[in-house]
PDB file of C-alpha atoms and ligand atoms in Angstrom:
ATOM      1  CA  UNK A 357     -11.929 -13.940  41.300  1.00 69.00           C
ATOM      2  CA  UNK A 358     -15.355 -15.592  41.477  1.00 89.00           C
ATOM      3  CA  UNK A 359     -17.026 -16.552  38.191  1.00 93.00           C
ATOM      4  CA  UNK A 360     -19.148 -13.875  36.524  1.00 95.00           C
ATOM      5  CA  UNK A 361     -21.894 -16.211  35.342  1.00 98.00           C
ATOM      6  CA  UNK A 362     -23.102 -19.752  36.046  1.00 98.00           C
ATOM      7  CA  UNK A 363     -24.049 -21.593  32.869  1.00 98.00           C
ATOM      8  CA  UNK A 364     -25.905 -24.876  32.523  1.00 98.00           C
ATOM      9  CA  UNK A 365     -24.571 -27.031  29.675  1.00 99.00           C
ATOM     10  CA  UNK A 366     -26.932 -29.787  28.533  1.00 98.00           C
ATOM     11  CA  UNK A 367     -26.187 -32.622  26.141  1.00 98.00           C
ATOM     12  CA  UNK A 368     -29.137 -34.680  24.919  1.00 98.00           C
ATOM     13  CA  UNK A 369     -29.533 -38.336  23.931  1.00 98.00           C
ATOM     14  CA  UNK A 370     -26.780 -40.359  22.270  1.00 98.00           C
ATOM     15  CA  UNK A 371     -24.212 -37.592  22.671  1.00 98.00           C
ATOM     16  CA  UNK A 372     -22.500 -39.805  25.273  1.00 98.00           C
ATOM     17  CA  UNK A 373     -21.479 -41.942  22.281  1.00 96.00           C
ATOM     18  CA  UNK A 374     -19.600 -39.155  20.507  1.00 97.00           C
ATOM     19  CA  UNK A 375     -16.226 -40.272  19.266  1.00 94.00           C
ATOM     20  CA  UNK A 376     -17.560 -43.578  17.938  1.00 92.00           C
ATOM     21  CA  UNK A 377     -21.064 -42.476  16.850  1.00 93.00           C
ATOM     22  CA  UNK A 378     -21.255 -41.803  13.096  1.00 91.00           C
ATOM     23  CA  UNK A 379     -17.874 -40.029  13.046  1.00 93.00           C
ATOM     24  CA  UNK A 380     -18.446 -38.963   9.435  1.00 90.00           C
ATOM     25  CA  UNK A 381     -21.360 -36.840  10.645  1.00 92.00           C
ATOM     26  CA  UNK A 382     -20.376 -35.890  14.190  1.00 93.00           C
ATOM     27  CA  UNK A 383     -16.565 -36.017  14.114  1.00 92.00           C
ATOM     28  CA  UNK A 384     -14.206 -37.981  16.338  1.00 93.00           C
ATOM     29  CA  UNK A 385     -14.142 -35.734  19.409  1.00 96.00           C
ATOM     30  CA  UNK A 386     -15.599 -37.449  22.460  1.00 97.00           C
ATOM     31  CA  UNK A 387     -18.100 -35.804  24.802  1.00 98.00           C
ATOM     32  CA  UNK A 388     -15.344 -35.694  27.408  1.00 98.00           C
ATOM     33  CA  UNK A 389     -13.178 -33.814  24.899  1.00 98.00           C
ATOM     34  CA  UNK A 390     -15.970 -31.318  24.234  1.00 98.00           C
ATOM     35  CA  UNK A 391     -16.498 -30.806  27.962  1.00 98.00           C
ATOM     36  CA  UNK A 392     -12.766 -30.259  28.502  1.00 98.00           C
ATOM     37  CA  UNK A 393     -12.634 -27.649  25.718  1.00 98.00           C
ATOM     38  CA  UNK A 394     -15.730 -25.934  27.130  1.00 98.00           C
ATOM     39  CA  UNK A 395     -14.264 -25.914  30.631  1.00 98.00           C
ATOM     40  CA  UNK A 396     -11.021 -24.405  29.342  1.00 98.00           C
ATOM     41  CA  UNK A 397     -12.912 -21.659  27.489  1.00 98.00           C
ATOM     42  CA  UNK A 398     -15.109 -21.072  30.546  1.00 98.00           C
ATOM     43  CA  UNK A 399     -11.945 -20.406  32.538  1.00 98.00           C
ATOM     44  CA  UNK A 400     -10.792 -17.828  29.980  1.00 98.00           C
ATOM     45  CA  UNK A 401     -14.208 -16.148  30.033  1.00 98.00           C
ATOM     46  CA  UNK A 402     -14.416 -16.379  33.822  1.00 98.00           C
ATOM     47  CA  UNK A 403     -17.701 -18.248  33.859  1.00 98.00           C
ATOM     48  CA  UNK A 404     -18.628 -21.473  35.648  1.00 98.00           C
ATOM     49  CA  UNK A 405     -20.242 -24.461  33.949  1.00 98.00           C
ATOM     50  CA  UNK A 406     -22.587 -27.095  35.287  1.00 98.00           C
ATOM     51  CA  UNK A 407     -22.561 -29.911  32.724  1.00 98.00           C
ATOM     52  CA  UNK A 408     -25.076 -32.745  32.278  1.00 98.00           C
ATOM     53  CA  UNK A 409     -25.688 -35.353  29.585  1.00 98.00           C
ATOM     54  CA  UNK A 410     -28.898 -37.356  29.642  1.00 98.00           C
ATOM     55  CA  UNK A 411     -30.689 -39.734  27.327  1.00 98.00           C
ATOM     56  CA  UNK A 412     -33.974 -38.904  29.083  1.00 98.00           C
ATOM     57  CA  UNK A 413     -36.275 -36.057  28.137  1.00 98.00           C
ATOM     58  CA  UNK A 414     -37.633 -35.656  31.678  1.00 98.00           C
ATOM     59  CA  UNK A 415     -34.144 -35.422  33.164  1.00 98.00           C
ATOM     60  CA  UNK A 416     -33.336 -32.600  30.737  1.00 99.00           C
ATOM     61  CA  UNK A 417     -36.606 -30.837  31.657  1.00 98.00           C
ATOM     62  CA  UNK A 418     -35.758 -31.240  35.368  1.00 98.00           C
ATOM     63  CA  UNK A 419     -32.297 -29.758  34.804  1.00 98.00           C
ATOM     64  CA  UNK A 420     -33.740 -26.769  32.913  1.00 98.00           C
ATOM     65  CA  UNK A 421     -36.276 -26.139  35.680  1.00 98.00           C
ATOM     66  CA  UNK A 422     -33.507 -26.475  38.287  1.00 98.00           C
ATOM     67  CA  UNK A 423     -31.467 -23.779  36.560  1.00 98.00           C
ATOM     68  CA  UNK A 424     -33.954 -21.103  37.599  1.00 97.00           C
ATOM     69  CA  UNK A 425     -32.328 -19.048  40.329  1.00 96.00           C
ATOM     70  CA  UNK A 426     -29.102 -21.087  39.998  1.00 97.00           C
ATOM     71  CA  UNK A 427     -27.790 -20.283  36.512  1.00 98.00           C
ATOM     72  CA  UNK A 428     -27.702 -17.214  34.291  1.00 98.00           C
ATOM     73  CA  UNK A 429     -27.994 -19.009  30.963  1.00 98.00           C
ATOM     74  CA  UNK A 430     -28.222 -22.370  29.216  1.00 99.00           C
ATOM     75  CA  UNK A 431     -26.141 -23.894  26.422  1.00 99.00           C
ATOM     76  CA  UNK A 432     -27.922 -26.929  25.024  1.00 99.00           C
ATOM     77  CA  UNK A 433     -27.597 -29.537  22.325  1.00 98.00           C
ATOM     78  CA  UNK A 434     -30.981 -31.247  22.623  1.00 98.00           C
ATOM     79  CA  UNK A 435     -29.876 -33.812  19.994  1.00 98.00           C
ATOM     80  CA  UNK A 436     -32.890 -35.773  18.663  1.00 98.00           C
ATOM     81  CA  UNK A 437     -35.213 -33.969  21.114  1.00 98.00           C
ATOM     82  CA  UNK A 438     -34.598 -30.819  19.071  1.00 98.00           C
ATOM     83  CA  UNK A 439     -37.022 -32.180  16.518  1.00 98.00           C
ATOM     84  CA  UNK A 440     -39.624 -33.687  18.847  1.00 98.00           C
ATOM     85  CA  UNK A 441     -39.714 -32.095  22.275  1.00 98.00           C
ATOM     86  CA  UNK A 442     -42.360 -29.549  23.110  1.00 98.00           C
ATOM     87  CA  UNK A 443     -41.533 -30.273  26.784  1.00 98.00           C
ATOM     88  CA  UNK A 444     -37.938 -29.028  26.463  1.00 98.00           C
ATOM     89  CA  UNK A 445     -39.062 -25.957  24.554  1.00 98.00           C
ATOM     90  CA  UNK A 446     -41.729 -25.201  27.163  1.00 98.00           C
ATOM     91  CA  UNK A 447     -39.218 -25.643  30.004  1.00 98.00           C
ATOM     92  CA  UNK A 448     -36.838 -23.159  28.374  1.00 98.00           C
ATOM     93  CA  UNK A 449     -39.689 -20.708  27.807  1.00 98.00           C
ATOM     94  CA  UNK A 450     -40.842 -21.178  31.408  1.00 98.00           C
ATOM     95  CA  UNK A 451     -37.499 -20.459  33.086  1.00 98.00           C
ATOM     96  CA  UNK A 452     -36.887 -17.535  30.705  1.00 98.00           C
ATOM     97  CA  UNK A 453     -33.098 -17.897  30.862  1.00 98.00           C
ATOM     98  CA  UNK A 454     -31.078 -16.905  27.772  1.00 98.00           C
ATOM     99  CA  UNK A 455     -30.544 -20.186  25.934  1.00 98.00           C
ATOM    100  CA  UNK A 456     -28.278 -20.973  23.006  1.00 98.00           C
ATOM    101  CA  UNK A 457     -28.971 -24.074  20.889  1.00 98.00           C
ATOM    102  CA  UNK A 458     -26.007 -25.860  19.362  1.00 98.00           C
ATOM    103  CA  UNK A 459     -25.519 -28.805  17.031  1.00 98.00           C
ATOM    104  CA  UNK A 460     -22.371 -30.453  15.767  1.00 98.00           C
ATOM    105  CA  UNK A 461     -23.841 -31.097  12.321  1.00 98.00           C
ATOM    106  CA  UNK A 462     -25.650 -28.658  10.051  1.00 98.00           C
ATOM    107  CA  UNK A 463     -29.210 -29.790  10.755  1.00 98.00           C
ATOM    108  CA  UNK A 464     -30.443 -27.746   7.774  1.00 98.00           C
ATOM    109  CA  UNK A 465     -28.350 -29.749   5.320  1.00 97.00           C
ATOM    110  CA  UNK A 466     -29.467 -33.240   6.359  1.00 96.00           C
ATOM    111  CA  UNK A 467     -32.748 -35.163   6.356  1.00 95.00           C
ATOM    112  CA  UNK A 468     -35.800 -32.867   6.130  1.00 96.00           C
ATOM    113  CA  UNK A 469     -37.057 -33.974   9.596  1.00 95.00           C
ATOM    114  CA  UNK A 470     -33.948 -32.433  11.179  1.00 97.00           C
ATOM    115  CA  UNK A 471     -34.670 -28.977   9.804  1.00 96.00           C
ATOM    116  CA  UNK A 472     -37.397 -28.288  12.325  1.00 97.00           C
ATOM    117  CA  UNK A 473     -36.285 -27.247  15.795  1.00 98.00           C
ATOM    118  CA  UNK A 474     -38.979 -26.856  18.432  1.00 98.00           C
ATOM    119  CA  UNK A 475     -36.435 -25.027  20.569  1.00 98.00           C
ATOM    120  CA  UNK A 476     -35.144 -22.427  18.104  1.00 98.00           C
ATOM    121  CA  UNK A 477     -38.072 -19.970  18.461  1.00 98.00           C
ATOM    122  CA  UNK A 478     -37.458 -19.618  22.220  1.00 98.00           C
ATOM    123  CA  UNK A 479     -33.646 -19.642  22.012  1.00 98.00           C
ATOM    124  CA  UNK A 480     -31.386 -16.595  21.682  1.00 98.00           C
ATOM    125  CA  UNK A 481     -29.977 -18.288  18.602  1.00 98.00           C
ATOM    126  CA  UNK A 482     -28.795 -21.497  17.036  1.00 98.00           C
ATOM    127  CA  UNK A 483     -25.275 -22.500  16.007  1.00 98.00           C
ATOM    128  CA  UNK A 484     -24.807 -25.625  13.919  1.00 98.00           C
ATOM    129  CA  UNK A 485     -22.422 -27.223  11.485  1.00 98.00           C
ATOM    130  CA  UNK A 486     -19.071 -26.463  13.103  1.00 98.00           C
ATOM    131  CA  UNK A 487     -18.555 -29.815  14.794  1.00 96.00           C
ATOM    132  CA  UNK A 488     -17.294 -29.565  18.370  1.00 97.00           C
ATOM    133  CA  UNK A 489     -16.541 -25.876  17.739  1.00 98.00           C
ATOM    134  CA  UNK A 490     -20.316 -25.216  17.659  1.00 98.00           C
ATOM    135  CA  UNK A 491     -20.261 -25.569  21.448  1.00 98.00           C
ATOM    136  CA  UNK A 492     -17.378 -23.109  21.857  1.00 98.00           C
ATOM    137  CA  UNK A 493     -19.002 -20.582  19.519  1.00 98.00           C
ATOM    138  CA  UNK A 494     -22.265 -21.074  21.392  1.00 98.00           C
ATOM    139  CA  UNK A 495     -20.630 -20.451  24.758  1.00 98.00           C
ATOM    140  CA  UNK A 496     -18.973 -17.277  23.463  1.00 98.00           C
ATOM    141  CA  UNK A 497     -22.297 -16.077  22.044  1.00 98.00           C
ATOM    142  CA  UNK A 498     -24.156 -16.808  25.258  1.00 98.00           C
ATOM    143  CA  UNK A 499     -21.585 -15.005  27.412  1.00 98.00           C
ATOM    144  CA  UNK A 500     -21.712 -11.972  25.073  1.00 98.00           C
ATOM    145  CA  UNK A 501     -25.472 -11.929  25.512  1.00 98.00           C
ATOM    146  CA  UNK A 502     -25.150 -12.153  29.299  1.00 98.00           C
ATOM    147  CA  UNK A 503     -22.653  -9.286  29.328  1.00 97.00           C
ATOM    148  CA  UNK A 504     -25.222  -6.956  27.747  1.00 94.00           C
TER     149      UNK A 504
HETATM  150  C1  LIG B1465     -27.424 -33.216  16.637  1.00 52.58           C
HETATM  151  C2  LIG B1465     -28.325 -33.237  15.401  1.00 52.58           C
HETATM  152  C3  LIG B1465     -29.606 -34.019  15.695  1.00 52.58           C
HETATM  153  O1  LIG B1465     -30.431 -34.045  14.520  1.00 52.58           O
HETATM  154  C4  LIG B1465     -29.295 -35.440  16.079  1.00 52.58           C
HETATM  155  O2  LIG B1465     -30.468 -36.127  16.430  1.00 52.58           O
HETATM  156  C5  LIG B1465     -28.272 -35.534  17.156  1.00 52.58           C
HETATM  157  C6  LIG B1465     -27.136 -34.606  17.152  1.00 52.58           C
HETATM  158  C7  LIG B1465     -26.066 -32.540  16.331  1.00 52.58           C
HETATM  159  O3  LIG B1465     -25.401 -32.161  17.294  1.00 52.58           O
HETATM  160  O4  LIG B1465     -25.681 -32.423  15.165  1.00 52.58           O
HETATM  161  O5  LIG B1465     -28.322 -36.424  18.000  1.00 52.58           O
HETATM  162  O6  LIG B1465     -28.062 -32.445  17.634  1.00 52.58           O
END
């Protein structure tokens, strides 16, 4: 059976270092481990994922623009760009695809500068604080939204 929805999964800067990067904050699961868990869940939900990690803001903007006409929704952890990037927010607003924002850590319980998300106002919703499970919860939430 062909997949019901195509979903773009984006990981922002420094998330390629997961596993060794501040494990007390971000846990010990590697990005590869997160992608494997997402791919397994995608199979159960009968959706197809296109996954990209980039340390570059423009590459993330290009990927969001490229999702128009190709994908039904976006699951994104913009990482540090959450708190700085008007360009990523504008790209999401421009393509008008349902977008779910996820974070491993609870960005509202850390340094004050992490509390602001430029993306949140144009996202369907934000899931944070559940470690690698934030991604799985985010994917489930996005697929529920797409089913409606
Ligand atoms: C993060 C939280 C951001 O504040 C931080 O810059 C990251 C990771 C998270 O997943 O918890 O790189 O998005």
